[in-house]
Tab-separated table of C-alpha atoms in Angstrom:
chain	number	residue	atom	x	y	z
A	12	UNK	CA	0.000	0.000	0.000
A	13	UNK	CA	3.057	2.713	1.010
A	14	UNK	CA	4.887	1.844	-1.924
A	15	UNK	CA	2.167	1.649	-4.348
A	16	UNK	CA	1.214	5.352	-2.847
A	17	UNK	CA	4.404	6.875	-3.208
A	18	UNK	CA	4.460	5.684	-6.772
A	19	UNK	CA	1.006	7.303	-7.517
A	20	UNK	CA	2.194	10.325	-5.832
A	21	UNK	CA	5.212	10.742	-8.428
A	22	UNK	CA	3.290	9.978	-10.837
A	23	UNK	CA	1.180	13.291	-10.052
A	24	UNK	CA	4.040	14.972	-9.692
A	25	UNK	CA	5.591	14.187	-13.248
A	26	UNK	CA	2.375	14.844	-14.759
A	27	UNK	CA	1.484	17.844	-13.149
A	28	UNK	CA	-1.763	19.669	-13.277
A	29	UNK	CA	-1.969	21.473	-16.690
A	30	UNK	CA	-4.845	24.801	-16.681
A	31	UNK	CA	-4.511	25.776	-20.434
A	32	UNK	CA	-7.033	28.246	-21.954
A	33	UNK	CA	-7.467	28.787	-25.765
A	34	UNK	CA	-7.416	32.461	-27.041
A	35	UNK	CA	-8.783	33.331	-30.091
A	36	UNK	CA	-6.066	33.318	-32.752
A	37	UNK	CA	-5.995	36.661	-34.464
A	38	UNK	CA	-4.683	37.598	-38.044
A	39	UNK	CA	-3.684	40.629	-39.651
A	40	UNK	CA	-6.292	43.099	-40.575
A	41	UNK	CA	-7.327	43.661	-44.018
A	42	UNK	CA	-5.824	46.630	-45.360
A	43	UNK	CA	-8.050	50.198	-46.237
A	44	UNK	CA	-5.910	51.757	-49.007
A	45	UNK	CA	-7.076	55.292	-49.432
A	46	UNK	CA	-6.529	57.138	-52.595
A	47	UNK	CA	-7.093	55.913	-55.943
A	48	UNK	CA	-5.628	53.101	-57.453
A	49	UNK	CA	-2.329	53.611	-58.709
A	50	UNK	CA	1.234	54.093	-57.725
A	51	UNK	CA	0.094	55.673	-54.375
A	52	UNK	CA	-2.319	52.127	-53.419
A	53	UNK	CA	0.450	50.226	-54.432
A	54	UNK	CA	3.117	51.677	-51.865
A	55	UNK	CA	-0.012	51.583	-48.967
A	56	UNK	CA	-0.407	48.188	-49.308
A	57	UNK	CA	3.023	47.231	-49.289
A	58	UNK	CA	3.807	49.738	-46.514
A	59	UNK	CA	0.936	48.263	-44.232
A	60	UNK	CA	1.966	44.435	-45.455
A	61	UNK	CA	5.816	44.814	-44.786
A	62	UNK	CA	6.592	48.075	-41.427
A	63	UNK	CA	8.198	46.509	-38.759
A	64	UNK	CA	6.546	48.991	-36.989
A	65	UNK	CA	3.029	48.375	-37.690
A	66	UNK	CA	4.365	44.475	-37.137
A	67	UNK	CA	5.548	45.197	-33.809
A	68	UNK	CA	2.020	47.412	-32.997
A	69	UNK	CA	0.251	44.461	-34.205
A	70	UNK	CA	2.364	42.026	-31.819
A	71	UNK	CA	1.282	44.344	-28.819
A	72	UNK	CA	-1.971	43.965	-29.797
A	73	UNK	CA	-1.806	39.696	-29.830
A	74	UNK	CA	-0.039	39.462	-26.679
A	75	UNK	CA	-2.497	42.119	-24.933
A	76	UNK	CA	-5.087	39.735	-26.201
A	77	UNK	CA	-3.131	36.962	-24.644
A	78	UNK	CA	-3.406	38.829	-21.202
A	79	UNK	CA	-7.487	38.746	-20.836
A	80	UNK	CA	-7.664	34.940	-20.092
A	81	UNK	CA	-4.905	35.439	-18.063
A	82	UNK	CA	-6.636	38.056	-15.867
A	83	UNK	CA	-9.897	36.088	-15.749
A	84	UNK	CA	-8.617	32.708	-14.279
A	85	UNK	CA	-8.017	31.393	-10.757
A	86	UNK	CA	-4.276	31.227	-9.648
A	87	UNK	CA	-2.849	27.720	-9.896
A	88	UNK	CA	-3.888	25.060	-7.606
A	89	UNK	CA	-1.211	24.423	-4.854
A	90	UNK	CA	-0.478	20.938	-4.756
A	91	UNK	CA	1.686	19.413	-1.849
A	92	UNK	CA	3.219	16.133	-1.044
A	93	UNK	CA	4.997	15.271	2.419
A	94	UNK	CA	6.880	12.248	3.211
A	95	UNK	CA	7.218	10.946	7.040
A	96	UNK	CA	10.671	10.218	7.198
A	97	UNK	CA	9.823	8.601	10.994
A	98	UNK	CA	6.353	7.259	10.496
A	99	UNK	CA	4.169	9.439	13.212
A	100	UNK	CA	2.405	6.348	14.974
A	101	UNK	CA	-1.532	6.521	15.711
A	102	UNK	CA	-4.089	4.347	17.045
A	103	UNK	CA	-4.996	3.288	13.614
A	104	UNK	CA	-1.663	2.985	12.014
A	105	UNK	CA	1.631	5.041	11.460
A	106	UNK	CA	1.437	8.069	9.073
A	107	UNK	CA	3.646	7.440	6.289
A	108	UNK	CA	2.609	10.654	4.004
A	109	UNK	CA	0.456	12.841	2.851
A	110	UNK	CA	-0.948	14.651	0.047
A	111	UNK	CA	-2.703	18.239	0.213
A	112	UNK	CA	-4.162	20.677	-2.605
A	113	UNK	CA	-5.976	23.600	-2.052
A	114	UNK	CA	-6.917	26.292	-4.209
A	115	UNK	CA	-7.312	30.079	-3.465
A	116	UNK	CA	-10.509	32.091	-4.398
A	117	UNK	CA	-10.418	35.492	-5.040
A	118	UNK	CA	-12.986	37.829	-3.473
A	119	UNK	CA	-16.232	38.246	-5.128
A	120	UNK	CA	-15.376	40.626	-8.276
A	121	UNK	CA	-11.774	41.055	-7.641
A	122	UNK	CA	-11.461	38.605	-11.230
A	123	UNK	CA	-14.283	40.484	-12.602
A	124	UNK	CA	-12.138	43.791	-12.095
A	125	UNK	CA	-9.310	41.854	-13.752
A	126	UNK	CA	-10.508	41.002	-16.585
A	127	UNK	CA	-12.627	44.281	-17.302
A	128	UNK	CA	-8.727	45.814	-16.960
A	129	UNK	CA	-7.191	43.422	-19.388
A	130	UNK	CA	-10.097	43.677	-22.173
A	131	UNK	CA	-9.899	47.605	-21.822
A	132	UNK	CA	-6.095	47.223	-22.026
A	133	UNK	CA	-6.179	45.115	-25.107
A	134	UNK	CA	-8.683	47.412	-26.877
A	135	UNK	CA	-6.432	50.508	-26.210
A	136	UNK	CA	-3.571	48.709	-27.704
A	137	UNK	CA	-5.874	47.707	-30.976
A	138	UNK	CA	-6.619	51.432	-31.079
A	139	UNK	CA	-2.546	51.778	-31.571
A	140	UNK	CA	-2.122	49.814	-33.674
A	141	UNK	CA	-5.037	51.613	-35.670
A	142	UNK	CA	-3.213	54.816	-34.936
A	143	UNK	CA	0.239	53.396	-36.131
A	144	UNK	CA	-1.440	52.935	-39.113
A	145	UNK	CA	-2.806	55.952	-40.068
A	146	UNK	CA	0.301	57.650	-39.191
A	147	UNK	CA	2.370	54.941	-41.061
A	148	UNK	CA	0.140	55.799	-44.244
A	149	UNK	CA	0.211	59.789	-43.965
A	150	UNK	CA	4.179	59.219	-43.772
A	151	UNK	CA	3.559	57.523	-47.002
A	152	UNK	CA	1.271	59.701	-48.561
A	153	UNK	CA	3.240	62.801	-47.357
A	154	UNK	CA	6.454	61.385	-48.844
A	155	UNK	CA	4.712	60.366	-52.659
A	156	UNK	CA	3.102	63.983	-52.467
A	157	UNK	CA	6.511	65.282	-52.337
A	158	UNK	CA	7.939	63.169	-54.783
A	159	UNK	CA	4.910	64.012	-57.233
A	160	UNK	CA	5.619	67.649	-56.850
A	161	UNK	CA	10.031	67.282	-57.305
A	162	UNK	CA	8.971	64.897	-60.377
A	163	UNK	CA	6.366	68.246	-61.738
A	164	UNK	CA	9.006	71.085	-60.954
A	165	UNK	CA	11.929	68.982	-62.889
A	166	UNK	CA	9.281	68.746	-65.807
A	167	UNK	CA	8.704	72.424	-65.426
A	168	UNK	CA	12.180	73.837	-65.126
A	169	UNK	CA	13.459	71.523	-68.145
A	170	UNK	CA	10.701	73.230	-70.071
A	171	UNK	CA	11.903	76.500	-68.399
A	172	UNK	CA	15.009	75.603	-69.653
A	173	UNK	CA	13.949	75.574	-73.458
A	174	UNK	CA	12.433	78.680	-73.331
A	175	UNK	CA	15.477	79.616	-71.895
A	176	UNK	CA	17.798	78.237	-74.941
A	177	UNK	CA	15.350	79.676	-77.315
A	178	UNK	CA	15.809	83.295	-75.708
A	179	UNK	CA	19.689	83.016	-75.824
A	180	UNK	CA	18.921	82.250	-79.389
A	181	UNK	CA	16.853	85.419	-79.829
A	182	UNK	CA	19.422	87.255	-78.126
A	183	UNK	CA	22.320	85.794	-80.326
A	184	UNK	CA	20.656	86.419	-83.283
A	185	UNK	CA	19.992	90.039	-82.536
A	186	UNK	CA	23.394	90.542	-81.218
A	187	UNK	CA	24.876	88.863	-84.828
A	188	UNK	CA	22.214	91.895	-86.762
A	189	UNK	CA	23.163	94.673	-84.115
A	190	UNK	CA	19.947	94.641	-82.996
A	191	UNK	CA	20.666	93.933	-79.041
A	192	UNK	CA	24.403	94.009	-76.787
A	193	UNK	CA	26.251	91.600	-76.048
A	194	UNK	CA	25.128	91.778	-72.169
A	195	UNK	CA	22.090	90.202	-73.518
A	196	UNK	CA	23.798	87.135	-74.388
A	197	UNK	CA	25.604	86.879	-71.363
A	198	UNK	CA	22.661	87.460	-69.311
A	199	UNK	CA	20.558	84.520	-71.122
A	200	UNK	CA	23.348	81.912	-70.787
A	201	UNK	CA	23.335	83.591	-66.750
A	202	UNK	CA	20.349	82.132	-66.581
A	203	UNK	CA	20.312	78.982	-68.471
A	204	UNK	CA	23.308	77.864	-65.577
A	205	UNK	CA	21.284	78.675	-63.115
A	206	UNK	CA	18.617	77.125	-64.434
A	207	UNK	CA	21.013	73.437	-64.778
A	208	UNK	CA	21.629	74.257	-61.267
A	209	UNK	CA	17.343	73.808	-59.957
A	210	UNK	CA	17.396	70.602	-62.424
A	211	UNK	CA	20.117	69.409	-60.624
A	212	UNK	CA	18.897	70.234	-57.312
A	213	UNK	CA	15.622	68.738	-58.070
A	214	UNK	CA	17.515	65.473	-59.548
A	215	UNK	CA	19.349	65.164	-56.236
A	216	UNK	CA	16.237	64.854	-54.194
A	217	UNK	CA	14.990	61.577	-56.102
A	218	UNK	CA	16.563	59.610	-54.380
A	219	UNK	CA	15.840	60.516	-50.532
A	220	UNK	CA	12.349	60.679	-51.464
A	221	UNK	CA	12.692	57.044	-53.123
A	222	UNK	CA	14.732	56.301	-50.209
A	223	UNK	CA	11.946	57.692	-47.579
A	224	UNK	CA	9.201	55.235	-49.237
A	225	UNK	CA	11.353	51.677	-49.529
A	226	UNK	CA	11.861	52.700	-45.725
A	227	UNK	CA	7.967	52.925	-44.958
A	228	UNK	CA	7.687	49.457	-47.287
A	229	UNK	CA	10.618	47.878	-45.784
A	230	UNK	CA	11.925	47.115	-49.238
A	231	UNK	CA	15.115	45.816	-49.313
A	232	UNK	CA	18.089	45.651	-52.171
A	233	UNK	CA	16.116	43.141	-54.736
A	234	UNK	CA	13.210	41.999	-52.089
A	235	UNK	CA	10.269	43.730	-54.356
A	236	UNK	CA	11.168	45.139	-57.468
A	237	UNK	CA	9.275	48.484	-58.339
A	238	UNK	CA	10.153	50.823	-60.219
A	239	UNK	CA	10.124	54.738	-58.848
A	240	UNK	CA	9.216	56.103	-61.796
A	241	UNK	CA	7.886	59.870	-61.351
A	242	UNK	CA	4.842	60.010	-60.127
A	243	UNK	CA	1.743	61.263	-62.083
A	244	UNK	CA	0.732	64.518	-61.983
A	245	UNK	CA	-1.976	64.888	-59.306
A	246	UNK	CA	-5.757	65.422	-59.419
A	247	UNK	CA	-7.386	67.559	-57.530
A	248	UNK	CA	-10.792	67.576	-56.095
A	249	UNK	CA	-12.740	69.512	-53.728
A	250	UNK	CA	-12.938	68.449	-50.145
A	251	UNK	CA	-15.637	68.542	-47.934
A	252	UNK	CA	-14.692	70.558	-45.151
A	253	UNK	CA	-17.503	70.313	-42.881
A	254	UNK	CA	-16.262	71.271	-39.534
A	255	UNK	CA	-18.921	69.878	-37.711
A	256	UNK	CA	-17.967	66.443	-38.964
A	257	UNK	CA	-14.889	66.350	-38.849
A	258	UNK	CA	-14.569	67.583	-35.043
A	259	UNK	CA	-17.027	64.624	-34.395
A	260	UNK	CA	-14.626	62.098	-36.264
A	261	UNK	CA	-11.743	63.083	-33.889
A	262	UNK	CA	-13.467	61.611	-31.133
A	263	UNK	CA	-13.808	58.977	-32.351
A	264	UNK	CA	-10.552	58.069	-34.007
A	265	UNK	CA	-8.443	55.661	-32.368
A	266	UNK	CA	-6.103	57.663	-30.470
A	267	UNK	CA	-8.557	59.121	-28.489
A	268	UNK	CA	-10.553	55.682	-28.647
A	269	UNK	CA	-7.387	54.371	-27.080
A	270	UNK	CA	-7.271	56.752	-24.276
A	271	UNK	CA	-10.861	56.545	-23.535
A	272	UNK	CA	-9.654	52.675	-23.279
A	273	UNK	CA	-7.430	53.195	-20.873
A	274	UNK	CA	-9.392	54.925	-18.548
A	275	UNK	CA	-12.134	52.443	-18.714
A	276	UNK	CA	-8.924	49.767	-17.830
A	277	UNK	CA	-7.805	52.291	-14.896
A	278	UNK	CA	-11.179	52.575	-13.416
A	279	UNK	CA	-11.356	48.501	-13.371
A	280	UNK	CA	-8.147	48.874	-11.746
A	281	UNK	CA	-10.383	51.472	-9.217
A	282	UNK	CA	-12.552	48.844	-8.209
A	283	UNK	CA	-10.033	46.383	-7.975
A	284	UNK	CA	-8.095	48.545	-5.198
A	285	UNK	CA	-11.246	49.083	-3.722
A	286	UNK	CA	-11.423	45.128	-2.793
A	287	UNK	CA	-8.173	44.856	-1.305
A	288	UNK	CA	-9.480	45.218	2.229
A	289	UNK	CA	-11.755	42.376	1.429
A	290	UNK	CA	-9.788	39.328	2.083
A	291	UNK	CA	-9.465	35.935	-0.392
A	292	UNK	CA	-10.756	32.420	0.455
A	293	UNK	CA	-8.238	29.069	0.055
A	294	UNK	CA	-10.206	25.912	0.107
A	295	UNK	CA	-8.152	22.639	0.424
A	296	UNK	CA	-8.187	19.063	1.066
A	297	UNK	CA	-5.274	16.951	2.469
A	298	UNK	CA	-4.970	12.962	2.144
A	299	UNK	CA	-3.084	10.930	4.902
A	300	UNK	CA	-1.937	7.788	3.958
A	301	UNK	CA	-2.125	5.635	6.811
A	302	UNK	CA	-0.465	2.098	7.314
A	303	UNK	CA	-1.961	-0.654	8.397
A	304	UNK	CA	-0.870	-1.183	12.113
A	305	UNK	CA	0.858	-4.744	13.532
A	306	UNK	CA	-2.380	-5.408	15.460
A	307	UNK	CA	-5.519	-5.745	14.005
A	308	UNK	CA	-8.088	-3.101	15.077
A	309	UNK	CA	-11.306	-1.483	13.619
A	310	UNK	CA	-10.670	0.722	11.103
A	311	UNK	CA	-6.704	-0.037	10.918
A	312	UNK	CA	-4.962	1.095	8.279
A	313	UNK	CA	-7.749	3.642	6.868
A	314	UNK	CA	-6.313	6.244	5.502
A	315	UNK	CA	-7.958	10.071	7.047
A	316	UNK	CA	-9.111	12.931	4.873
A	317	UNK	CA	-9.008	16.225	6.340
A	318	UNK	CA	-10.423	19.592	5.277
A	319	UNK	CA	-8.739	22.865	5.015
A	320	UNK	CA	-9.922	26.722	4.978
A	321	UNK	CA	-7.886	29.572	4.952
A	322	UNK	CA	-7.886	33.742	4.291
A	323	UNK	CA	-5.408	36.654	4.077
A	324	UNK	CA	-6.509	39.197	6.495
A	325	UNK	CA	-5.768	42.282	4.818
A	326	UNK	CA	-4.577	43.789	8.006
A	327	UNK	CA	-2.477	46.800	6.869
A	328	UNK	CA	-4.737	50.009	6.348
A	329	UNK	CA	-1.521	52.143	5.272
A	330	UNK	CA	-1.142	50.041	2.314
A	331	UNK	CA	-4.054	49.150	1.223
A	332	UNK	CA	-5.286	52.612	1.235
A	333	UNK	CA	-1.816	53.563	-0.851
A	334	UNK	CA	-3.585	51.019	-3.358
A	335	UNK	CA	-6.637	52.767	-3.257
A	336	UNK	CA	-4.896	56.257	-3.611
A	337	UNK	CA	-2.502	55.305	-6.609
A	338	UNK	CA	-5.446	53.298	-8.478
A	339	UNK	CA	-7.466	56.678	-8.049
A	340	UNK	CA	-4.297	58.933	-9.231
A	341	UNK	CA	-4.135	56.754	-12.306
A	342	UNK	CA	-7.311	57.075	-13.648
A	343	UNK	CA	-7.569	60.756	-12.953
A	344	UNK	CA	-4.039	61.108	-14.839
A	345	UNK	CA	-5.844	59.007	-17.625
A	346	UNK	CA	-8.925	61.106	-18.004
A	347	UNK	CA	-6.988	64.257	-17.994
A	348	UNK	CA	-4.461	63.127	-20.847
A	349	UNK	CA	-7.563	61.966	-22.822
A	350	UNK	CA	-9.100	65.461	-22.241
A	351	UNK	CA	-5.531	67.331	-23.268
A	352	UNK	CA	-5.177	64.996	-26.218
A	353	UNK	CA	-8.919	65.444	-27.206
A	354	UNK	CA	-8.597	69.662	-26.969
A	355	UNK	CA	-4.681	69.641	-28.989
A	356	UNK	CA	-6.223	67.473	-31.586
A	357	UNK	CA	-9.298	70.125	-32.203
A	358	UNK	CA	-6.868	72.747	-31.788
A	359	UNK	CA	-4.150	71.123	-34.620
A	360	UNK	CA	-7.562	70.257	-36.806
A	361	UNK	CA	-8.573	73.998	-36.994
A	362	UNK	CA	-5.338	75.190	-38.019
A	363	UNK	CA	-5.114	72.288	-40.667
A	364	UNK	CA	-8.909	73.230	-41.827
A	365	UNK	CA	-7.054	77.032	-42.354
A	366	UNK	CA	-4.176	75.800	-43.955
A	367	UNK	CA	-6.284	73.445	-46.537
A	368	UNK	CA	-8.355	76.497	-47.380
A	369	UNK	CA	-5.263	78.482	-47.839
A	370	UNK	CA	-3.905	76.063	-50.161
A	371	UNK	CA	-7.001	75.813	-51.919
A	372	UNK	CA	-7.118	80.031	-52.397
A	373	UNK	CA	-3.093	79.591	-53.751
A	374	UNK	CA	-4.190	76.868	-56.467
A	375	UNK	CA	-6.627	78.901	-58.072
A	376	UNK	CA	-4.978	82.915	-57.346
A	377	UNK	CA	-1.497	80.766	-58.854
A	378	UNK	CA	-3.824	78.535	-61.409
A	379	UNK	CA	-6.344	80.803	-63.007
A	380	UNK	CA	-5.031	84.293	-62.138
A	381	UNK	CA	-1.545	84.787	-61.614
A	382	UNK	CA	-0.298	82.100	-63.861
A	383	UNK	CA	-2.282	83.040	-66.926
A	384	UNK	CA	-1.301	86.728	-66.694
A	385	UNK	CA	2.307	85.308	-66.376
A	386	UNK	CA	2.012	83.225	-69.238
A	387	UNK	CA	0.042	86.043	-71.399
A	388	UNK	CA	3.467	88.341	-69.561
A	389	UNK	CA	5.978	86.367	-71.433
A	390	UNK	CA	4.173	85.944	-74.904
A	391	UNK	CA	4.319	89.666	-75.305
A	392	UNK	CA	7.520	90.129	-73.785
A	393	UNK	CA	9.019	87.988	-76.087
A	394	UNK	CA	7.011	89.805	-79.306
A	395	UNK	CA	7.759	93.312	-77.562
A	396	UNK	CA	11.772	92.268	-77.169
A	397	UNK	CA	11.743	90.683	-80.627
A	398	UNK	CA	10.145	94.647	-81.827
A	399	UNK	CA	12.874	95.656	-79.848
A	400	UNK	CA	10.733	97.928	-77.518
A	401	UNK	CA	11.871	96.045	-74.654
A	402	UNK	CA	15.054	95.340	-72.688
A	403	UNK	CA	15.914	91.752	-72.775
A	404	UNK	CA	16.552	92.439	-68.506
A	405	UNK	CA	12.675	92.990	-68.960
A	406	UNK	CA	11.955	89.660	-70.984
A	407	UNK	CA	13.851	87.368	-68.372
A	408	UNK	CA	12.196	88.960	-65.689
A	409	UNK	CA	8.715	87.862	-67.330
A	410	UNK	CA	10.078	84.383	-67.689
A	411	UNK	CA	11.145	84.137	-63.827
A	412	UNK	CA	7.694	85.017	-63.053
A	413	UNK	CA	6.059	82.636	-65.279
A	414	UNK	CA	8.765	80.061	-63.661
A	415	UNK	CA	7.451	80.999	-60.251
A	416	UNK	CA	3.974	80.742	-60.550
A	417	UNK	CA	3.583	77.657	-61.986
A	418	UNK	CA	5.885	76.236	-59.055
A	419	UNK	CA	3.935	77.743	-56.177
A	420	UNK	CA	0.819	76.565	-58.225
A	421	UNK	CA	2.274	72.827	-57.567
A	422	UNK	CA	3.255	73.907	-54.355
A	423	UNK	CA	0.133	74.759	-53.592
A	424	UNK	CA	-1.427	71.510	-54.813
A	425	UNK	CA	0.821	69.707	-52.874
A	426	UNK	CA	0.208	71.313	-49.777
A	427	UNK	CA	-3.119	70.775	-50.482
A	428	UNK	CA	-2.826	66.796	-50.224
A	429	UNK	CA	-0.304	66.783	-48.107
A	430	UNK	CA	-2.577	68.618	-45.350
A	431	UNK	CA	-5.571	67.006	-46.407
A	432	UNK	CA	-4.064	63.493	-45.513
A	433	UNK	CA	-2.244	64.876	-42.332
A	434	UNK	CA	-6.324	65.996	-41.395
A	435	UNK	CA	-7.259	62.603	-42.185
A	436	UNK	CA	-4.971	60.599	-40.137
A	437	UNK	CA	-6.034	63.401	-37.449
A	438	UNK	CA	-9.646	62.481	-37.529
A	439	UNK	CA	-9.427	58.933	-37.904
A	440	UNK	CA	-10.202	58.184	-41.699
A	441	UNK	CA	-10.469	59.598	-44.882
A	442	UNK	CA	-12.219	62.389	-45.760
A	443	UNK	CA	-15.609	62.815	-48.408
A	444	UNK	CA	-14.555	64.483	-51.514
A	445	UNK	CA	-16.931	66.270	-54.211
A	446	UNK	CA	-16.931	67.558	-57.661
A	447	UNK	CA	-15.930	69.225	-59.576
A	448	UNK	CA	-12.475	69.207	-59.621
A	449	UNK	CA	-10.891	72.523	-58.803
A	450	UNK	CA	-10.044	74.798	-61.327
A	451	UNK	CA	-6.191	75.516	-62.243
């Protein structure tokens, strides 16, 4: 019998008592691209497909998860095993071992708490990884933008740069008839280097800007081969900049969803602290293996069962109520960044709603009005010079202008997205756009 029990007893021991609990396996979500399909989809889906970052946001998120059933279960079962090594002799037999396991019980709601802390936890933690993305994609966005408008001014200054070379022509020719001075000539091929040295400028920045996007996509040397061609010229469309709205849709984007999450997970933390004075329960049950004894009695040999019950007495007031007091702190500290966040995000959305109309105003004074009186400038500039009734000083002066409308016009438009998508990630999601297009 005392052999055969110490064998079952390692048995138990070796096998131990396994508590596993399934969580819900959980995959990447699908990806929103916003924009319209081309180039600009392409890198979004790539970018929210291959960041590390978003990865590692998306990680948190799975091992928050991971915490819930965690929070929600009992603590292990304590098991215990004693061996007599001198057998304790009784009147039915000597005690040759024994076996206990109890198991402790929180008090009522203290799990509840728990759990309530976890799940809020978890969801604040989705909400960053929602955040992550939005920023990862306005990073994107941003950095294509900025590419699209290098890729317009290089196409505008080479044709800048024509004009150019056809004015130094002019200028030649009339300097060959003794029409114009010499000074002309000098002044046109002036211009034409400085001219090389914006297309060179512009050149140069390819590459950071290329460099800026494989970084978002995580592309490495010959992982995904795509070409960085220039990007298309950009279409515009009007926005719909209702305030109203979009004010609404920052509360509920998921930074501040987030935040709201984590003081819902520091007010389960509240209650929790509240509890500690209440004290938690063990339950156990302990087996005595009893030998049979040399004489032969009632009962001999029959092994005794005993029960056990046990508490914590929560007995220190100083500490408990420092528990109370932090848990309290916490969520107060919680609520108030939520607030803060909430009032610097209307704040930043206001000055992005002025800045979007500002851009807007610039695209059509630089589109419809400046540019074509610039471009109307340097027709008759050019027929006035050629009449020789103007300087030549006069002519390049029209075709700097014309040079510098039509890049704050792109500046403009990129602006334009570029703040438009920063307003977006702001609020949460993309914004409604309407026709028509705006005018150049």
């Amino acid at each position: 019998m005392r052999n055969l029990f110490i064998l079952l007893m390692l048995q138990i021991i070796l096998s131990g008592f396994i508590f596993a609990q399934e969580t819900a396996s959980v995959n990447m979500p699908e990806v929103e691209v916003f924009g319209d399909t081309n180039d600009l989809q392409i890198y979004l889906e790539l970018s929210a497909k291959n960041n590390p970052g978003l990865k590692a946001a998306f990680e948190s998120w799975k091992a928050a998860l991971s915490v819930v059933p965690q929070a929600e279960a009992l603590s292990d079962p304590r098991f215990t095993f004693t061996y007599f090594v001198e057998e304790i002799e009784t009147r039915l037999g000597p005690q040759s071992s024994k076996i206990g396991i109890a198991q402790a019980f929180p008090w009522f709601g203290k799990l509840d708490a728990k759990k309530d802390s976890a799940t809020a936890m978890a969801e604040a933690v989705r909400y960053d990884f929602e955040s992550k993305k939005l920023d990862l994609f306005y990073r994107v966005k941003k950095a294509y933008y900025e590419y699209s408008y290098v890729g317009t001014a290089l196409k505008i200054a080479s044709e800048n740069k024509k004009l150019l070379v056809h004015y130094e022509s002019i200028a030649r020719t009339k300097y060959q008839t003794s029409t114009a001075m010499h000074p002309d000539v000098i002044r046109a091929q002036i211009e034409l280097a400085l001219i090389d040295d914006v297309i060179q400028n512009l050149q140069g920045l390819q590459e950071p800007l290329v460099s800026e996007l494989k970084n978002a996509m995580n592309l490495d040397k010959g992982a995904e081969r795509i070409e960085f061609d220039w990007p298309v010229k950009l279409q515009l469309h009007e926005v719909n900049m209702d305030q109203e709205a979009i004010m609404s849709n920052i509360i509920h984007s998921p930074v501040i969803l987030g935040l709201g999450q984590k003081v819902e997970a520091a007010r389960a933390n509240e209650k929790l602290a509240a509890k500690t004075t209440y004290p938690d329960i063990t339950v156990g049950v302990d087996w005595i293996n009893i030998d049979k004894p040399d004489t032969e009695i009632e009962n001999g040999g029959k092994d005794a069962v005993a029960l056990m019950f046990g508490m914590n007495i929560p007995l220190w007031s100083g500490k408990n109520n420092a528990v109370k007091s932090q848990a309290a702190a916490v969520a107060r500290n919680r609520e108030y960044s939520r607030q803060q966040e909430l009032n610097d995000r209307y704040s930043q959305a206001e000055k992005l709603i002025y800045e979007i109309n500002e851009a807007k105003r610039k695209i059509k004074l630089y589109g419809s009005v400046l540019g074509q009186k610039a471009n109307d400038l340097v027709i008759t500039s050019e027929a006035a010079y050629r009449s020789g009734t103007l300087e030549f000083f006069s002519l390049i002066d029209a075709q700097r202008l014309q040079l510098k409308y039509k890049l704050n016009y792109e500046r403009a438009v990129v602006d334009y997205m570029q703040k438009i998508s920063e307003l977006e990630k702001l609020s949460g999601g993309t914004l409604s756009y309407e026709e028509p297009e705006l005018d150049k």
